[in-house]
PDB file of C-alpha atoms in Angstrom:
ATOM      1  CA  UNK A  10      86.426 155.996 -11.846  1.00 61.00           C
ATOM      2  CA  UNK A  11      86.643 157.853  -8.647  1.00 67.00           C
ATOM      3  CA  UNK A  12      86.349 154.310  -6.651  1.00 71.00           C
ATOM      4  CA  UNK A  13      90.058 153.238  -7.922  1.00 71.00           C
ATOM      5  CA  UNK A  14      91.866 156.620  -8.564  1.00 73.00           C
ATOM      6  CA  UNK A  15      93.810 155.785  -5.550  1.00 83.00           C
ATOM      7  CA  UNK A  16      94.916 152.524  -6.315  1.00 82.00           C
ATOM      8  CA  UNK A  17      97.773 151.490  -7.816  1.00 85.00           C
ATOM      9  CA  UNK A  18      96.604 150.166 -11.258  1.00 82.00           C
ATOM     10  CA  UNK A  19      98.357 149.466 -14.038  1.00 85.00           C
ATOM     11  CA  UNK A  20      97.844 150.886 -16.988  1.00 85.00           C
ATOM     12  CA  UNK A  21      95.919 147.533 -19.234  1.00 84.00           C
ATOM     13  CA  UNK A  22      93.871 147.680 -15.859  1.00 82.00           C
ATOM     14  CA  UNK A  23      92.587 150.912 -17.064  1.00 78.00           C
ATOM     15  CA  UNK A  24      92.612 149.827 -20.203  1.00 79.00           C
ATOM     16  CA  UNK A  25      90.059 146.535 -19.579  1.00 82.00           C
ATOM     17  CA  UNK A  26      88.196 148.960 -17.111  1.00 79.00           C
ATOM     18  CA  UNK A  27      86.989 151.068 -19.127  1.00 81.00           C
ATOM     19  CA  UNK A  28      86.451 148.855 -22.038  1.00 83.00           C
ATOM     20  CA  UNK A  29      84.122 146.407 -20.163  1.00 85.00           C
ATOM     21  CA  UNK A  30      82.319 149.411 -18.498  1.00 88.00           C
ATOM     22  CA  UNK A  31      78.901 149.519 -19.780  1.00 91.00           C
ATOM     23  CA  UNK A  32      79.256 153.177 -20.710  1.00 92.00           C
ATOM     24  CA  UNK A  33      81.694 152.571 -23.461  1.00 92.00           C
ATOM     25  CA  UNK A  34      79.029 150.104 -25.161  1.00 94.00           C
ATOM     26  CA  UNK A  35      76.482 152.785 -24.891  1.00 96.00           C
ATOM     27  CA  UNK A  36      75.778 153.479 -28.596  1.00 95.00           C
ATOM     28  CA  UNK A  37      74.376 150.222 -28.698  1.00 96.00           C
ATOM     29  CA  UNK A  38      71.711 151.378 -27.057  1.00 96.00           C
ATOM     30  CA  UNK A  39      70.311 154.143 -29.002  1.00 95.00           C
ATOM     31  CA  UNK A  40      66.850 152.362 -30.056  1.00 95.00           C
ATOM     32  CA  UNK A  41      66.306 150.277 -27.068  1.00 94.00           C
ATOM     33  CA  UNK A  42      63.985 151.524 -23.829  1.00 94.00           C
ATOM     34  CA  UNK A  43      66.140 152.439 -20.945  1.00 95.00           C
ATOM     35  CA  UNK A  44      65.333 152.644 -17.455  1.00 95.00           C
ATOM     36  CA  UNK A  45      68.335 152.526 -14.629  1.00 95.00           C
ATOM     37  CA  UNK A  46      67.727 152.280 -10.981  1.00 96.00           C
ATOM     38  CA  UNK A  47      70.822 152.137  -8.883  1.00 96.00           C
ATOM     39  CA  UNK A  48      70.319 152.154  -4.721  1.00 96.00           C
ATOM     40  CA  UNK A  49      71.888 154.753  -3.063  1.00 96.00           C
ATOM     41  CA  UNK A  50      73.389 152.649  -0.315  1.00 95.00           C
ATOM     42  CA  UNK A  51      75.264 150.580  -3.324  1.00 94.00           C
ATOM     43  CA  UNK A  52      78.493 152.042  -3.797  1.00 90.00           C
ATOM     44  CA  UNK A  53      80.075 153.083  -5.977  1.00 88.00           C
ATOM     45  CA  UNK A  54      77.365 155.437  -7.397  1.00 93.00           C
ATOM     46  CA  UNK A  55      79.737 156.989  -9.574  1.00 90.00           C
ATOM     47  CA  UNK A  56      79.472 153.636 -11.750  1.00 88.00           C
ATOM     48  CA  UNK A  57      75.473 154.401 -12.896  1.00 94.00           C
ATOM     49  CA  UNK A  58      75.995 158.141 -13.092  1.00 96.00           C
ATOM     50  CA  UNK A  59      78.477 157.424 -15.587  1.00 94.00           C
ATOM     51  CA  UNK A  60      76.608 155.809 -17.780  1.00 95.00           C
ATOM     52  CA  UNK A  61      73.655 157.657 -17.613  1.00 97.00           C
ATOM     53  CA  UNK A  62      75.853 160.666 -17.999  1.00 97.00           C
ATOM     54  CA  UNK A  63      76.765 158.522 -21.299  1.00 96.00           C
ATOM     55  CA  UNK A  64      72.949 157.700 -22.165  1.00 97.00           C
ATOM     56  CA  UNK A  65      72.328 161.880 -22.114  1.00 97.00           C
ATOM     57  CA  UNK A  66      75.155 162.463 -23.793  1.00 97.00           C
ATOM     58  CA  UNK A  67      74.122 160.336 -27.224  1.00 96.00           C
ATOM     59  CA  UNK A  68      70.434 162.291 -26.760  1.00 96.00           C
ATOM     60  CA  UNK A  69      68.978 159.048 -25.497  1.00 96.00           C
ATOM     61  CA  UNK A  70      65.749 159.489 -23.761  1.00 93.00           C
ATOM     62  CA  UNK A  71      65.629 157.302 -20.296  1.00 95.00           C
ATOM     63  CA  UNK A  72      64.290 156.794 -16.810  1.00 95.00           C
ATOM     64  CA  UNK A  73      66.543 157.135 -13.547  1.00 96.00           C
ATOM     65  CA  UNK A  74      66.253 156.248 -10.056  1.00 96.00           C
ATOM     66  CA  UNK A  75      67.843 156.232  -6.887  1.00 97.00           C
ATOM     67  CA  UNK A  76      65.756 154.381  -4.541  1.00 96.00           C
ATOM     68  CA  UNK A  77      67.255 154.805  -0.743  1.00 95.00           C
ATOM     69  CA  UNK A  78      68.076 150.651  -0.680  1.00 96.00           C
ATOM     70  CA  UNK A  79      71.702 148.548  -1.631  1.00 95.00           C
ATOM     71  CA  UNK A  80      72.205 146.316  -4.258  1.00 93.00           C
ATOM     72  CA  UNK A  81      68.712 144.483  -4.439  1.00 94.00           C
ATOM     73  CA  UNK A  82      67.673 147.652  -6.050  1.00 94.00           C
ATOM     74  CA  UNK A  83      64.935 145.522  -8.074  1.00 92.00           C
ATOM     75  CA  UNK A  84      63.176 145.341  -4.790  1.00 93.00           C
ATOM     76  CA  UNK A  85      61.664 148.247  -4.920  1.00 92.00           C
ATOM     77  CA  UNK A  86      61.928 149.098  -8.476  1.00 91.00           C
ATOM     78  CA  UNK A  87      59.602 146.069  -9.420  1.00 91.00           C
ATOM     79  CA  UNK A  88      57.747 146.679  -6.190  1.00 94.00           C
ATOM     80  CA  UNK A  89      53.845 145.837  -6.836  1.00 93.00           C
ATOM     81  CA  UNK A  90      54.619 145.499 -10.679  1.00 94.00           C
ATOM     82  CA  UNK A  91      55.132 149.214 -10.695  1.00 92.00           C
ATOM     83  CA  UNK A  92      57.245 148.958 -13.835  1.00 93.00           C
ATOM     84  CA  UNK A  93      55.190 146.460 -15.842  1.00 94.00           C
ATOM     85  CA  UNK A  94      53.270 149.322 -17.213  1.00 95.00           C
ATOM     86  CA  UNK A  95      55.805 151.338 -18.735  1.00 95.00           C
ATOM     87  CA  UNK A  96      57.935 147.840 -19.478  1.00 94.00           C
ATOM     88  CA  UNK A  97      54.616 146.665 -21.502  1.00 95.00           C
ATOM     89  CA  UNK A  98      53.906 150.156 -23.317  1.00 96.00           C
ATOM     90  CA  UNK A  99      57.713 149.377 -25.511  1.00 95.00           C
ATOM     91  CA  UNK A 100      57.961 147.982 -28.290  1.00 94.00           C
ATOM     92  CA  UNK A 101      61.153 147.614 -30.587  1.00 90.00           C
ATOM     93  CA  UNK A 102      61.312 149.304 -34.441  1.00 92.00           C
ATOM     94  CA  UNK A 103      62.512 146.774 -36.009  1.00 90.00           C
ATOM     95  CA  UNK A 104      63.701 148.931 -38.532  1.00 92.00           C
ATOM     96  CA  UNK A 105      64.327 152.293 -37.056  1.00 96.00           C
ATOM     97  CA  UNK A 106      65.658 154.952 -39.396  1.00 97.00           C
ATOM     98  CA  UNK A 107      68.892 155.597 -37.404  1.00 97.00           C
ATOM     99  CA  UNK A 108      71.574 152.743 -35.946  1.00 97.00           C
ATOM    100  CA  UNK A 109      74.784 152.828 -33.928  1.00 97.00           C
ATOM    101  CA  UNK A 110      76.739 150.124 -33.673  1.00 96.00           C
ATOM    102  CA  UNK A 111      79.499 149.646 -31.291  1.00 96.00           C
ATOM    103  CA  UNK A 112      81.525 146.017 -31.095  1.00 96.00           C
ATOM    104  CA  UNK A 113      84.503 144.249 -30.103  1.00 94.00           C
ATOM    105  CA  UNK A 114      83.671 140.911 -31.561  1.00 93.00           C
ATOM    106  CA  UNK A 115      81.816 139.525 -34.767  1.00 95.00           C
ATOM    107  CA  UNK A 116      79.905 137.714 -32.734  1.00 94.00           C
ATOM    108  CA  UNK A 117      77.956 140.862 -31.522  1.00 93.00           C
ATOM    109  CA  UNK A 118      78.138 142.875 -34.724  1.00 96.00           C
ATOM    110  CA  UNK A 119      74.723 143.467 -36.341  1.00 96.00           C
ATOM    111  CA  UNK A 120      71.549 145.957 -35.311  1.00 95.00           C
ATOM    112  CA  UNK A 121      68.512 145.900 -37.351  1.00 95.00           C
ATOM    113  CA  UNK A 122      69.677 146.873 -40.721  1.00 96.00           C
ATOM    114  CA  UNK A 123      73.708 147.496 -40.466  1.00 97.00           C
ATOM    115  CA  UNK A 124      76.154 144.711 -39.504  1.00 97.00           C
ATOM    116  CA  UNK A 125      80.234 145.202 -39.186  1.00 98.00           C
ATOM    117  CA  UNK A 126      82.267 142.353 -41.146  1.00 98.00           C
ATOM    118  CA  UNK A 127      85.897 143.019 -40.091  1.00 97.00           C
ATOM    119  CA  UNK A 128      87.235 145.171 -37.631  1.00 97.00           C
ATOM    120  CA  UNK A 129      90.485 147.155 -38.408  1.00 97.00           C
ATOM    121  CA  UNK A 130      91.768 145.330 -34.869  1.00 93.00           C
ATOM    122  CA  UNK A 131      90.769 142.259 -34.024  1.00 87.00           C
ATOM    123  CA  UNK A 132      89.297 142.484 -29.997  1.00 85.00           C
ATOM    124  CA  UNK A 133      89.496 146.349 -30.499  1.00 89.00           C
ATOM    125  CA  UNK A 134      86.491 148.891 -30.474  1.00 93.00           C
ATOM    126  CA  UNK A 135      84.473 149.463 -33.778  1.00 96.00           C
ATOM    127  CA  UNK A 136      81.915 151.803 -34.449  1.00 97.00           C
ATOM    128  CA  UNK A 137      79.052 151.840 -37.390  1.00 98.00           C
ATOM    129  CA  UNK A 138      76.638 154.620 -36.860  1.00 98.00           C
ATOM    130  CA  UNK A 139      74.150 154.795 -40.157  1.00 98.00           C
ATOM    131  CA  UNK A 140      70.759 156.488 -41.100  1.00 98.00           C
ATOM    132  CA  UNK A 141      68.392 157.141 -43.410  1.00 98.00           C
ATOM    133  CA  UNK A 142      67.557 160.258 -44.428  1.00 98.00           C
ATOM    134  CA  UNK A 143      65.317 159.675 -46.706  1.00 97.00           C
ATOM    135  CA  UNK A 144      63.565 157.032 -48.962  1.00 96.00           C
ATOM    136  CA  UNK A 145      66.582 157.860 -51.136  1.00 97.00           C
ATOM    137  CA  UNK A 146      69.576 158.823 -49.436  1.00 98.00           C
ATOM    138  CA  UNK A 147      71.636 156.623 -46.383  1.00 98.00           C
ATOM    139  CA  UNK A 148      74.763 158.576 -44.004  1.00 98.00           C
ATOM    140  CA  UNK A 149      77.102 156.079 -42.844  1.00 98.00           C
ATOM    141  CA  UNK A 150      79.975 156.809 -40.257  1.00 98.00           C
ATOM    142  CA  UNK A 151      82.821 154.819 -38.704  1.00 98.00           C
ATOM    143  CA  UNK A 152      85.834 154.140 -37.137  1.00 97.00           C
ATOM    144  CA  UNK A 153      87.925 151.438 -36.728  1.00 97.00           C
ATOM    145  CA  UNK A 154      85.259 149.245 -39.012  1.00 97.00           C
ATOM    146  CA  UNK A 155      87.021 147.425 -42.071  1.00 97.00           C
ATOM    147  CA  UNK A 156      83.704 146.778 -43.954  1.00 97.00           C
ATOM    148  CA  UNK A 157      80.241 146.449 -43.090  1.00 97.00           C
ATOM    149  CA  UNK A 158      77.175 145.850 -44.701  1.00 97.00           C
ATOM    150  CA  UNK A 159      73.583 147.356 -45.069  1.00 95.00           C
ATOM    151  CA  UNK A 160      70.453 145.406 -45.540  1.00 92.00           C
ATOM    152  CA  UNK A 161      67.745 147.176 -47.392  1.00 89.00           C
ATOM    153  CA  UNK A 162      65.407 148.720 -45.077  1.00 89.00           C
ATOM    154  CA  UNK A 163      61.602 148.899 -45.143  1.00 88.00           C
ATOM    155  CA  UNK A 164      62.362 152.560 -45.253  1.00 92.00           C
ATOM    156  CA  UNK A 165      64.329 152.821 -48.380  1.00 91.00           C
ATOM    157  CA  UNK A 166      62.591 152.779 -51.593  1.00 91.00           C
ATOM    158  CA  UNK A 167      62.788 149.994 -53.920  1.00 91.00           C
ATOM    159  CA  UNK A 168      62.032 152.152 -57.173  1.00 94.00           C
ATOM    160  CA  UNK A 169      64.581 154.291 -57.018  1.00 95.00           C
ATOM    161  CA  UNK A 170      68.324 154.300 -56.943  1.00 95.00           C
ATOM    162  CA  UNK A 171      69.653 154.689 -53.416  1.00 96.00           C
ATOM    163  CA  UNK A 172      72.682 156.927 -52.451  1.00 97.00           C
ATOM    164  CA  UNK A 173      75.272 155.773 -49.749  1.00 97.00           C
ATOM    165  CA  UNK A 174      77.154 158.483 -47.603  1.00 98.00           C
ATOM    166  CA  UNK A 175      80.080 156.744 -46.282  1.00 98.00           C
ATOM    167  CA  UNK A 176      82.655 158.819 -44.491  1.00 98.00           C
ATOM    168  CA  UNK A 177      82.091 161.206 -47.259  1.00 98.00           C
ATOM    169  CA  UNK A 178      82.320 159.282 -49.971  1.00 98.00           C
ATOM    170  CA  UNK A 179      79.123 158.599 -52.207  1.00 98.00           C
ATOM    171  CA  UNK A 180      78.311 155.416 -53.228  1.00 97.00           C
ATOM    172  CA  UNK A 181      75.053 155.197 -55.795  1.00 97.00           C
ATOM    173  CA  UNK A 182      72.750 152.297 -56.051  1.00 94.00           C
ATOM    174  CA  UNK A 183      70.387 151.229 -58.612  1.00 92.00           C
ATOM    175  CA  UNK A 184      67.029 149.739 -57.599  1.00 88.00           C
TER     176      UNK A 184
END
């Protein structure tokens, strides 16, 4: 963050900062519609091209805009219900074929299909990212995830044995 470099900050201030910043909860938002408007008289800008930079990174499709206002940006985003259209045309998947999970807490562990049970670290970053390939066949990544679980999707057939992809490791599943 260009808007502290300066400052003398210790290092768990870094730490906190950059775990509370919306950008490193990004992956969360991999099926959701995103749209962010940030004024270009509220400063720091730095802080929204971050995460957007984040949001293109993961190959997330969204909106931006920079409307010449400060922090009641909403004033002229939501201006004469110009968003209500797009806002209306989402809906969610409730079972979309891939998921990414990223969470600090229990509490906040579970997207569609996948949930995290433990974390290796209790208050420390975990990450489930999972998809189906096919009616048959489920990849499964993480990090810093003790165990996790995987409802059966809409998407995966119930006649046939599914295979699990976890870190490499194949786990096979009857019916």
């Amino acid at each position: 963050r260009r808007d502290t470099s300066k400052l003398p900050i210790r290092a768990w201030e870094k730490d906190g900062m950059s775990h509370w910043s919306p950008a490193s909860w990004a992956e969360n938002s991999r099926n959701l519609p995103l749209w962010v408007a940030h004024g270009t008289k509220d400063f720091p800008l730095e802080n929204s091209r971050v995460l957007i930079g984040r949001y293109r990174e993961l190959g997330y499709s969204l909106n931006d805009e920079w409307p010449e206002t400060g922090h009641a940006v909403w004033e002229k985003t939501w201006d004469g219900a110009r968003m209500w259209p797009w806002l209306t045309s989402k809906t969610r998947d409730p079972a979309p074929a891939r998921v990414s999970l990223r969470t600090d807490s229990l509490a906040s562990a579970e997207q569609a299909w996948a949930r995290i049970l433990r974390l290796e670290h209790s208050g420390s970053m975990g990450d489930l990212d999972a998809t189906i390939v096919d009616p048959t066949h489920v990849t499964a990544k993480t990090s810093a995830a003790a165990s996790f679980a995987l409802v059966r999707s809409a998407k995966l057939s119930s006649q046939q044995p599914v295979s699990i992809v976890v870190d490499g490791t194949t786990l096979s599943f009857s019916p």
